[in-house]
Amino acid sequence: AVAAAMWGALRGVRRPAAALRRGLAKAAGPRSIRQLREAEEAAPVFQYVGKAPKRKDRVFVWGFCYSGALGVPSFVKPDAGWKKPRRIQPTPYRLETAEKISSAACGYGFTLLSSNTTNITKVWGMGLNKDSQLGFQRSRRDQIKSYEYVLEPSPIPLPLEKPQQTRVLQVSCGRAHSLILTDSEGVFTMGNNSYGQCGRKVVEDETYSESHLIHQLKEFDSRVVQVVCGQDHSLFRTKKGAVYACGWGADGQTGLGHYNITSVPTKLHGDIAGVNIIQVSSYGDCCLAVSDEGDVFGWGNSEYLQLASVTETTQVNVPRHLPFKIGKIKEAACGGTGNIVLTEEGNVFVWGYGILGKGPNLTETAVPEMIPPSLFGWSDFNPDVRVAHVRCGLSQFAALTNRGELFVWGKNLRGCLGTGRMEDQYFPWRVTVPGEVVDVACGVDHMVSMVKSFT
Amino acid sequence: VSVLGVGHGNKLLTDLYNCHLTKVYTVGGLFGKATDDFSDTGKLVEKTTFDHITREKLERILAVIQGINHKALLMHSNIDMKTQEAYELAVKGLIRPMGKSPPIITAIRCLQFALPEFQLEIHCLHETQQYLRKIVHEIGLELKSSAVCTQVRRIRDGVFTLDDALLRTQWNLQSIQNAIWDCQLKVKTELEKTLG
């Protein structure tokens, strides 16, 4: 009706006003073009954002909720009586955090978030805490007991010497233990130590729940720059390029030449002796390491053909060089049964067993197979889209492109892929996240991503 | 570009429609205003500042729009995602909805950017003019400002591009006959490729 009135005005039709003119208030009538333009210019200008707005950092979570690992209490214990608890969060859900999160790690039913701030609280944990993998979370009802399930991001108190100067660089989570890397005070370990994965001597019949013990590890050949948790073992990479390991070794995942447990971090030799390692990765019982020259080394479980290119044995307890002719390798990630590497040119290669990302027909391969870049958004229209990072969960893979898009594929265990559907995904699929994804951490049945908003 | 069929060509028109080929538009937009029908001739709803917008931010938003629409493309094409066939088609980029579907954008990029004006090139399927104007409006909202659409021009409809189009001055029998002759081969190959 408004549009019709406007058109009437523009054509110059006049309303018969004589009969209505009684000296009372006149009806508004259709406006002329000049009146419209004046009204437009006089309209107030709204400013939603300043001249140089900062892009905000956000955290998104999705996956299985009942363990509390997503950090949203209303999923497990709804705030209104009629609401039902949410079992699975199938799409990314925003998590409010107190500080900007710089590193996140997903374990088996729990999550750690850390910020590189100098404030006293630097690490938050949520999810399962039956082995004190989130430290001692003092219960409000009983001051002596600790919570078994932590439903929202709760600060983890660390015994730091200089709490207002030390920064937490990275966190990592395994099945029931966690590692926290600081810049000047070494590595802190908490959680289950039945196989020595926390780097301290195994105490018989130790109860790990409600334990206050946080162990500190400082003796390495140089500063530790990366910590990685496998299922029940831990790997440490130092600045000089050496790798240390401790924990369960029955599959050879400690790489120390034997199949026993190790309770003190010990240096690895084998094919990586003297090699400058720039990245280590593990999540299940297999481990991969990348050197500065682009070579990849592997050790640990090989029941799923992860190391079948060099050996027929199903367990490898010494690091072996994997002679792949796919180019210089930049980054590697290990999952439970499959492995993924990213080369310098930006190509993604997968091998192992499971849903590898090349359709339902490829279920196992010992030799790396490339995933076509067109599945990651590359096309003639966008020729400069490249994969920037690759990550692995237990049976899922994730890839981040340089445009900030997140692609996932693999087994969709309890909605952990975040696609909104419950079916397994056989080739890379975009996850719709309202922002540019900077980093993602994959767990068994949930994922956490660090995202920068668009403007 | 507006495609017309003459005589027997009308049957070819329905076949071309069933091919579901993409159309390409250049869309011009203006930042700072929001109107009720998303174009600059509508009733003004709001005015906003836009000096914080840069070309980089616009391109980021466009990349996201492409991503979301690519996902919609795969979902509406009614192929079972679990088959090897779906994987092969996805790799080649040939997955396309072959039936009715909501408007989907297959590609979008920024041609010109001069505050407050900008121009986009949009490749889309099953769209309407109102949908294109709405996209411009939503881009404005996403950049925390507002935008209206000033110009929509179709530059490609399936196999017919601007080069095949006839100008107003060329609307005579000889040019039309030549144009039909030139396009015949293109139309035939495209129909064979898609409909088999």
XYZ file of C-alpha atoms in Angstrom:
651
model
C 0.000 0.000 0.000
C 2.924 2.305 0.773
C 4.503 1.613 -2.607
C 1.266 2.395 -4.400
C 0.920 5.687 -2.576
C 4.473 6.611 -3.533
C 3.883 5.852 -7.195
C 0.776 8.017 -7.020
C 2.821 10.907 -5.723
C 5.486 10.511 -8.375
C 2.915 10.662 -11.149
C 1.536 13.901 -9.760
C -1.970 12.698 -8.876
C -3.604 15.037 -6.370
C -6.174 13.972 -3.800
C -9.503 15.823 -3.771
C -8.867 17.845 -0.613
C -11.588 20.526 -0.857
C -14.419 18.541 0.720
C -12.255 17.468 3.695
C -10.756 20.855 4.522
C -12.403 21.832 7.768
C -9.559 23.521 9.575
C -8.781 20.371 11.526
C -5.579 18.373 11.137
C -4.922 17.415 7.520
C -4.202 13.793 6.535
C -0.503 13.187 5.661
C -1.094 12.256 2.038
C 1.486 10.893 -0.401
C 4.811 12.708 -0.321
C 6.498 14.333 -3.286
C 9.964 13.260 -4.415
C 11.554 16.272 -2.791
C 9.888 15.518 0.532
C 11.100 11.925 0.344
C 14.659 12.991 -0.357
C 14.625 15.479 2.502
C 13.249 12.850 4.864
C 15.982 10.470 3.777
C 18.722 12.978 4.387
C 17.315 13.884 7.750
C 17.114 10.261 8.878
C 19.537 9.373 11.674
C 22.638 7.384 10.768
C 23.208 4.328 12.960
C 26.717 3.253 13.807
C 27.051 -0.367 14.745
C 30.782 -0.639 14.852
C 33.694 1.802 15.050
C 36.240 2.718 12.384
C 38.652 -0.147 13.052
C 36.761 -2.870 14.892
C 38.722 -5.709 16.442
C 37.779 -9.204 15.427
C 36.522 -11.148 18.388
C 37.859 -14.570 19.372
C 35.255 -17.202 20.025
C 35.160 -20.887 20.968
C 32.672 -23.294 19.408
C 31.990 -26.818 20.687
C 29.947 -29.726 19.388
C 29.530 -33.452 19.969
C 28.460 -35.626 22.892
C 27.173 -33.624 25.860
C 26.506 -36.036 28.739
C 30.157 -36.222 29.803
C 30.161 -32.468 30.327
C 33.041 -32.134 27.897
C 31.251 -29.369 25.966
C 31.240 -27.057 28.947
C 27.562 -26.039 28.737
C 25.833 -27.132 31.977
C 22.329 -26.644 30.567
C 22.904 -29.523 28.142
C 23.293 -31.992 31.022
C 21.230 -30.308 33.734
C 18.621 -28.087 32.055
C 17.761 -24.856 33.838
C 13.973 -25.301 33.508
C 12.020 -28.317 34.747
C 10.254 -29.016 31.471
C 13.411 -29.008 29.346
C 15.066 -32.331 28.551
C 18.839 -32.879 28.751
C 20.504 -32.676 25.349
C 22.463 -35.816 24.487
C 24.204 -34.585 21.365
C 24.987 -31.131 20.035
C 25.126 -31.785 16.282
C 26.171 -28.296 15.114
C 28.725 -25.786 16.479
C 27.561 -24.101 19.666
C 29.243 -21.019 21.049
C 30.965 -21.375 24.405
C 31.483 -18.237 26.505
C 35.010 -18.058 27.921
C 36.544 -15.640 30.356
C 39.728 -15.078 28.329
C 40.937 -15.529 24.787
C 41.700 -19.231 24.410
C 44.985 -19.921 22.624
C 45.146 -23.705 22.885
C 42.537 -26.423 23.371
C 42.718 -30.197 23.588
C 40.043 -32.886 23.634
C 40.600 -36.073 25.552
C 38.390 -39.109 25.994
C 35.320 -37.401 27.460
C 36.998 -34.247 28.764
C 38.400 -30.982 27.406
C 41.140 -28.584 28.411
C 41.238 -24.939 27.355
C 44.209 -22.693 27.996
C 45.030 -19.060 27.485
C 48.537 -17.538 27.273
C 47.621 -14.782 29.699
C 49.677 -13.767 32.738
C 46.608 -13.732 34.994
C 46.483 -16.337 37.713
C 43.889 -18.532 35.991
C 45.366 -19.903 32.801
C 43.814 -23.327 32.254
C 40.170 -24.421 32.382
C 38.897 -27.972 32.228
C 35.512 -29.632 31.802
C 34.164 -33.155 31.410
C 35.174 -36.395 33.094
C 37.309 -36.041 36.171
C 37.268 -39.558 37.582
C 41.075 -39.820 37.399
C 41.709 -36.210 38.350
C 42.710 -35.461 34.790
C 41.294 -31.965 35.441
C 43.037 -31.639 38.762
C 41.236 -31.353 42.071
C 37.889 -29.585 41.591
C 36.768 -28.750 45.089
C 33.115 -29.644 45.551
C 30.959 -26.907 47.013
C 28.917 -29.314 49.094
C 31.834 -31.138 50.713
C 35.180 -29.315 50.920
C 37.174 -32.550 50.939
C 35.645 -34.169 47.885
C 36.278 -33.370 44.233
C 33.759 -33.363 41.383
C 33.620 -36.465 39.183
C 32.051 -34.620 36.263
C 32.810 -30.967 35.633
C 30.030 -29.380 33.629
C 31.434 -25.938 32.862
C 34.949 -24.600 32.226
C 36.495 -24.568 35.698
C 39.933 -23.149 36.501
C 42.661 -25.676 37.202
C 45.032 -24.467 39.927
C 48.665 -25.062 38.911
C 51.537 -25.047 41.431
C 53.513 -22.355 39.598
C 56.490 -20.600 41.138
C 55.777 -17.361 39.309
C 52.046 -17.469 38.539
C 51.952 -13.909 37.228
C 54.827 -14.315 34.793
C 54.676 -17.853 33.444
C 52.514 -18.408 30.384
C 50.830 -21.649 29.372
C 51.739 -22.434 25.785
C 49.875 -25.627 25.014
C 47.688 -28.356 26.523
C 47.164 -31.957 25.494
C 44.763 -34.680 26.656
C 44.907 -38.454 26.467
C 42.520 -41.140 27.668
C 42.730 -40.293 31.369
C 45.687 -37.950 31.731
C 46.578 -34.417 30.670
C 49.752 -32.458 29.981
C 50.176 -28.684 30.316
C 53.194 -26.987 28.742
C 54.490 -23.702 30.168
C 57.179 -21.443 28.783
C 59.547 -21.378 31.738
C 58.421 -23.965 34.291
C 58.471 -27.188 32.280
C 55.526 -29.536 31.863
C 52.770 -30.264 34.392
C 51.041 -33.630 34.293
C 47.849 -34.770 35.999
C 45.557 -37.740 35.886
C 45.947 -41.475 35.648
C 49.477 -42.761 36.135
C 48.957 -46.531 36.116
C 51.342 -46.840 33.170
C 53.654 -44.002 34.064
C 52.149 -41.712 31.472
C 52.365 -38.766 33.862
C 56.133 -39.113 33.981
C 56.373 -40.198 37.612
C 56.965 -43.588 39.256
C 53.939 -45.883 39.287
C 52.564 -46.258 42.821
C 50.741 -49.545 43.367
C 47.037 -49.277 44.233
C 47.080 -45.526 43.907
C 43.606 -43.973 43.783
C 43.598 -41.364 41.081
C 40.199 -39.841 41.750
C 40.130 -36.856 44.125
C 43.912 -36.645 43.944
C 45.657 -33.302 44.493
C 48.849 -34.476 42.846
C 50.132 -32.456 39.883
C 53.599 -33.572 38.829
C 56.135 -31.210 37.282
C 58.693 -32.382 34.704
C 61.754 -30.252 34.080
C 64.694 -32.464 33.131
C 64.977 -32.485 29.354
C 67.946 -31.643 27.129
C 66.421 -28.287 26.265
C 63.119 -26.449 26.627
C 60.025 -28.502 25.734
C 58.120 -26.915 22.867
C 55.363 -29.430 22.189
C 53.533 -32.018 24.300
C 51.363 -34.741 22.816
C 49.206 -37.313 24.586
C 48.526 -40.674 23.075
C 45.917 -42.961 24.578
C 48.054 -44.007 27.570
C 51.456 -42.530 26.760
C 52.996 -39.069 26.493
C 55.416 -37.572 23.999
C 57.552 -34.467 24.538
C 59.379 -32.584 21.791
C 62.233 -30.301 22.769
C 63.702 -27.229 21.094
C 66.788 -29.157 19.977
C 64.584 -31.498 17.952
C 64.667 -34.523 20.265
C 61.624 -36.550 21.298
C 61.038 -38.010 24.777
C 58.371 -40.513 25.734
C 56.887 -42.229 28.759
C 53.873 -44.395 29.547
C 52.354 -47.579 28.140
C 54.526 -49.325 25.607
C 52.867 -52.652 24.731
C 52.430 -51.516 21.128
C 55.828 -49.899 21.010
C 54.299 -46.439 21.110
C 57.018 -45.181 23.447
C 59.523 -45.965 20.700
C 62.237 -46.866 23.220
C 63.059 -50.299 21.849
C 61.029 -52.347 24.311
C 57.404 -53.133 25.028
C 57.375 -52.274 28.751
C 55.996 -49.234 30.513
C 58.266 -46.267 31.146
C 57.647 -43.955 34.048
C 60.373 -41.386 33.378
C 60.538 -39.434 30.095
C 63.307 -41.042 28.065
C 64.856 -39.892 24.796
C 64.011 -41.756 21.590
C 66.642 -42.965 19.141
C 66.177 -45.231 16.127
C 65.823 -43.411 12.810
C 65.189 -40.044 14.491
C 68.492 -39.936 16.374
C 70.210 -36.721 15.386
C 67.269 -35.555 13.297
C 65.690 -32.205 14.053
C 62.045 -33.043 14.614
C 59.653 -30.125 14.163
C 56.328 -31.793 14.934
C 55.068 -34.895 16.769
C 51.571 -36.301 16.739
C 49.637 -39.112 18.364
C 46.161 -39.850 19.611
C 45.734 -43.624 19.774
C 48.623 -46.076 19.855
C 50.520 -44.957 16.769
C 52.880 -41.972 16.589
C 54.245 -39.845 13.756
C 57.048 -37.291 13.742
C 57.976 -34.771 11.031
C 61.524 -33.514 10.569
C 62.610 -30.119 9.322
C 63.584 -31.654 5.974
C 60.074 -32.910 5.296
C 60.570 -36.579 6.219
C 58.070 -38.471 8.311
C 58.926 -41.112 10.913
C 56.520 -43.489 12.610
C 56.395 -45.961 15.466
C 53.819 -47.752 17.608
C 50.797 -49.754 16.593
C 50.672 -50.903 13.005
C 47.716 -53.305 13.110
C 45.865 -51.056 10.698
C 48.639 -50.799 8.092
C 49.806 -47.433 9.427
C 53.474 -48.496 9.181
C 53.009 -51.351 6.724
C 55.074 -49.513 4.125
C 58.244 -50.352 6.057
C 57.448 -53.498 8.013
C 55.084 -56.452 8.211
C 55.067 -56.547 12.025
C 52.068 -55.120 13.776
C 54.028 -53.357 16.494
C 57.061 -51.134 15.895
C 58.956 -50.048 18.981
C 61.725 -48.000 17.377
C 61.079 -44.930 15.176
C 61.340 -45.887 11.494
C 61.560 -43.551 8.523
C 58.554 -43.878 6.221
C 59.828 -43.607 2.643
C 56.892 -41.888 0.996
C 57.533 -40.112 -2.290
C 54.780 -37.531 -1.946
C 56.822 -34.388 -1.485
C 58.096 -32.465 1.502
C 55.800 -32.981 4.462
C 54.763 -30.034 6.563
C 52.393 -31.489 9.141
C 51.196 -34.925 10.248
C 48.379 -36.139 12.459
C 47.640 -39.588 13.867
C 44.247 -40.982 14.602
C 43.176 -44.283 16.117
C 43.367 -46.279 12.903
C 44.246 -43.792 10.168
C 46.930 -41.188 9.572
C 46.955 -37.969 7.585
C 49.767 -35.730 6.357
C 49.911 -32.329 4.713
C 52.637 -31.561 2.195
C 54.309 -28.247 1.421
C 52.251 -27.862 -1.760
C 49.074 -28.073 0.274
C 48.056 -31.608 -0.693
C 46.455 -33.930 1.838
C 47.376 -37.642 1.968
C 45.642 -40.311 4.050
C 46.446 -43.943 4.803
C 45.541 -46.602 7.337
C 42.138 -48.130 7.965
C 38.639 -46.764 8.352
C 36.776 -43.999 6.606
C 39.746 -42.338 4.932
C 37.942 -39.658 2.945
C 37.945 -41.049 -0.567
C 34.459 -42.492 -0.671
C 33.074 -45.698 0.860
C 35.239 -47.951 -1.344
C 38.581 -46.975 0.168
C 38.668 -48.535 3.621
C 42.319 -49.436 3.996
C 45.620 -48.638 2.357
C 49.250 -48.886 3.416
C 50.420 -46.282 0.914
C 49.262 -42.669 1.223
C 46.457 -41.658 -1.106
C 45.827 -38.048 -2.028
C 42.477 -36.398 -1.429
C 41.617 -34.225 -4.469
C 41.857 -30.503 -3.622
C 38.515 -29.840 -5.311
C 36.846 -31.386 -2.260
C 38.324 -28.599 -0.115
C 36.854 -25.782 -2.177
C 39.575 -25.514 -4.821
C 38.213 -24.779 -8.294
C 39.034 -22.677 -11.361
C 37.101 -19.926 -9.689
C 39.135 -20.132 -6.468
C 42.573 -21.429 -7.449
C 44.383 -20.267 -4.324
C 42.483 -22.258 -1.703
C 44.953 -24.460 0.204
C 44.727 -26.725 3.218
C 46.674 -25.089 6.033
C 46.383 -27.583 8.917
C 45.276 -31.171 9.476
C 44.021 -32.670 12.719
C 42.886 -36.143 13.802
C 40.436 -37.437 16.325
C 40.052 -41.125 17.161
C 38.112 -41.993 13.995
C 37.631 -38.612 12.359
C 39.806 -36.210 10.362
C 39.645 -32.444 10.166
C 41.302 -30.045 7.727
C 41.529 -26.255 7.933
C 41.950 -24.221 4.760
C 43.711 -20.897 4.403
C 40.283 -19.291 3.919
C 39.311 -20.305 7.441
C 36.944 -23.108 6.459
C 36.753 -26.368 8.398
C 36.272 -29.685 6.596
C 35.597 -32.920 8.499
C 35.156 -36.550 7.519
C 35.190 -39.951 9.184
C 32.960 -41.791 11.599
C 30.308 -39.541 13.033
C 30.412 -40.897 16.567
C 27.630 -39.258 18.584
C 27.538 -36.228 16.343
C 31.191 -35.312 16.741
C 31.648 -34.196 13.124
C 29.453 -31.164 13.600
C 27.769 -31.419 10.213
C 24.256 -31.503 11.691
C 23.634 -35.012 10.394
C 24.177 -38.251 12.264
C 25.552 -40.299 9.336
C 29.222 -41.048 8.738
C 30.890 -38.801 6.235
C 32.905 -40.508 3.497
C 34.483 -37.415 1.923
C 35.436 -33.959 3.246
C 32.379 -31.932 4.217
C 32.214 -28.285 5.269
C 31.179 -27.441 8.837
C 29.200 -24.191 8.953
C 30.837 -22.051 11.608
C 29.971 -18.340 11.926
C 33.543 -17.122 11.726
C 36.996 -17.917 10.417
C 38.241 -21.144 12.026
C 41.752 -20.671 13.389
C 42.321 -24.027 15.089
C 40.395 -27.167 15.937
C 40.921 -29.947 18.477
C 39.363 -33.363 17.841
C 38.427 -35.870 20.495
C 36.686 -39.214 20.528
C 33.140 -37.928 20.443
C 33.417 -34.149 20.563
C 35.389 -31.294 18.983
C 36.397 -27.802 20.027
C 37.325 -25.009 17.616
C 38.858 -21.588 18.062
C 37.227 -19.097 15.721
C 37.753 -15.425 14.844
C 34.618 -13.457 14.027
C 34.365 -11.938 10.558
C 34.407 -8.221 11.290
C 20.939 -11.860 -21.807
C 17.399 -13.063 -22.265
C 16.822 -16.269 -24.194
C 13.942 -16.426 -26.696
C 12.745 -19.513 -28.572
C 11.259 -19.348 -32.066
C 8.965 -22.034 -33.505
C 10.394 -25.476 -32.857
C 12.923 -23.895 -30.534
C 10.255 -23.703 -27.826
C 10.613 -27.409 -27.142
C 14.358 -26.926 -26.779
C 13.603 -24.241 -24.182
C 11.935 -26.732 -21.829
C 14.853 -29.117 -22.303
C 17.325 -26.367 -21.491
C 15.339 -25.551 -18.371
C 15.589 -29.170 -17.252
C 19.377 -29.027 -17.622
C 19.504 -26.672 -14.649
C 22.503 -24.705 -15.897
C 23.861 -21.787 -13.951
C 23.152 -18.174 -14.768
C 25.692 -15.416 -14.161
C 24.748 -11.936 -12.958
C 26.660 -8.753 -12.187
C 25.057 -7.164 -9.166
C 25.832 -3.618 -8.113
C 25.389 -2.568 -4.489
C 25.629 0.486 -2.264
C 26.600 0.494 1.393
C 25.013 2.668 4.031
C 21.296 2.303 3.381
C 18.685 -0.325 4.123
C 15.328 -0.276 2.362
C 12.227 -2.433 2.579
C 12.574 -4.126 -0.803
C 16.389 -4.238 -0.684
C 16.837 -1.967 -3.720
C 17.628 1.728 -3.826
C 14.149 2.729 -4.988
C 12.491 1.346 -1.865
C 11.340 3.053 1.290
C 14.249 3.867 3.561
C 14.395 1.779 6.712
C 17.788 2.674 8.166
C 21.059 4.475 7.423
C 24.361 3.207 8.828
C 28.043 4.034 8.735
C 30.231 2.006 6.400
C 33.736 3.431 6.666
C 34.962 0.342 8.532
C 34.331 -1.925 5.540
C 37.367 -3.055 3.554
C 37.654 -5.233 0.487
C 39.266 -7.980 2.569
C 36.266 -8.190 4.905
C 33.904 -8.335 1.963
C 35.873 -11.170 0.388
C 35.835 -13.099 3.640
C 32.047 -12.893 3.763
C 31.824 -13.933 0.126
C 33.972 -16.997 0.832
C 31.584 -18.024 3.603
C 28.536 -17.526 1.411
C 30.139 -19.738 -1.202
C 30.844 -22.393 1.391
C 27.299 -22.459 2.731
C 25.845 -22.591 -0.741
C 28.217 -25.347 -1.807
C 26.909 -27.383 1.096
C 23.309 -26.638 0.057
C 24.211 -27.717 -3.469
C 25.350 -31.128 -2.270
C 22.344 -31.550 0.000
C 19.685 -30.647 -2.550
C 21.110 -32.772 -5.311
C 19.330 -35.784 -3.812
C 22.297 -38.116 -4.145
C 23.022 -40.534 -1.321
C 26.207 -39.242 0.252
C 27.360 -42.712 1.216
C 27.975 -43.995 -2.284
C 31.233 -44.015 -4.215
C 29.350 -42.363 -7.067
C 28.604 -39.353 -4.897
C 32.291 -39.083 -4.060
C 33.308 -39.215 -7.727
C 30.824 -36.518 -8.703
C 31.835 -34.331 -5.775
C 35.491 -34.534 -6.825
C 34.672 -33.436 -10.359
C 32.301 -30.764 -9.090
C 29.424 -32.093 -11.137
C 26.919 -32.480 -8.317
C 23.955 -30.269 -9.131
C 20.310 -30.341 -8.074
C 18.388 -31.756 -11.031
C 14.956 -30.976 -9.631
C 13.234 -28.126 -7.874
C 15.405 -26.457 -5.247
C 15.689 -23.155 -3.416
C 18.047 -20.591 -4.966
C 21.685 -21.705 -4.694
C 24.780 -19.654 -5.435
C 27.577 -21.695 -6.981
C 30.179 -18.929 -7.104
C 30.428 -15.325 -6.018
C 33.267 -12.834 -6.237
C 33.893 -9.133 -5.972
C 34.636 -7.321 -9.219
C 34.870 -3.733 -8.041
C 35.062 -2.118 -4.653
C 34.939 1.658 -4.222
C 33.230 2.742 -0.991
C 30.253 3.082 -0.819
C 29.708 1.209 -4.086
C 30.685 -2.341 -4.959
C 30.010 -4.815 -7.736
C 29.711 -8.605 -7.454
C 29.629 -11.401 -9.991
C 27.222 -14.149 -8.918
C 26.781 -17.584 -10.524
C 23.501 -19.117 -9.371
C 20.762 -21.669 -9.918
C 16.985 -21.277 -9.574
C 17.260 -17.712 -8.346
C 14.871 -14.782 -8.391
C 15.715 -11.098 -8.595
C 14.425 -10.629 -5.061
C 16.839 -13.312 -3.855
C 19.803 -11.510 -5.402
C 18.759 -8.236 -3.784
C 18.334 -10.041 -0.473
C 21.895 -11.404 -0.751
C 23.213 -7.866 -1.103
C 21.195 -6.835 1.934
C 22.501 -9.759 3.984
C 26.108 -8.996 3.015
C 25.534 -5.532 4.374
C 24.133 -6.919 7.627
C 26.999 -9.387 8.031
C 29.516 -6.528 7.716
C 27.667 -4.744 10.538
C 26.347 -2.079 8.215
C 23.621 -2.189 5.558
C 23.500 -2.394 1.780
C 21.003 -1.965 -1.043
C 21.130 -3.362 -4.545
C 21.419 -0.814 -7.338
C 21.823 -2.944 -10.437
C 21.163 -6.541 -11.545
C 22.324 -7.580 -14.980
C 22.315 -11.104 -16.380
C 25.446 -11.732 -18.388
C 25.112 -15.449 -19.007
C 22.190 -17.889 -19.169
C 23.429 -21.480 -19.459
C 25.324 -21.574 -22.743
C 24.364 -18.093 -23.956
C 26.842 -15.343 -23.065
C 26.988 -11.623 -23.689
C 28.852 -12.259 -26.944
C 25.860 -14.141 -28.359
C 23.393 -11.445 -27.353
C 21.950 -9.095 -29.939
C 21.748 -5.348 -29.315
C 18.480 -3.426 -29.752
C 19.798 -2.128 -33.062
C 20.413 -5.673 -34.279
C 16.840 -6.867 -33.992
C 16.353 -7.702 -37.667
C 15.757 -10.985 -39.484
C 19.294 -11.465 -40.812
C 21.043 -11.054 -37.425
C 18.489 -13.251 -35.685
C 18.973 -15.991 -38.275
C 22.775 -15.785 -37.885
C 22.511 -15.895 -34.103
C 20.277 -18.997 -34.188
C 22.719 -20.673 -36.579
C 25.736 -19.935 -34.352
C 24.103 -21.155 -31.170
C 22.577 -24.324 -32.579
C 25.694 -26.432 -32.119
C 26.329 -25.207 -28.557
C 22.775 -25.932 -27.461
C 22.832 -29.409 -28.995
C 26.100 -30.449 -27.291
C 24.943 -29.148 -23.935
C 21.608 -30.970 -24.133
C 23.332 -34.210 -25.109
C 25.857 -33.918 -22.303
C 23.328 -33.332 -19.566
C 20.236 -35.236 -20.616
C 22.031 -38.076 -22.333
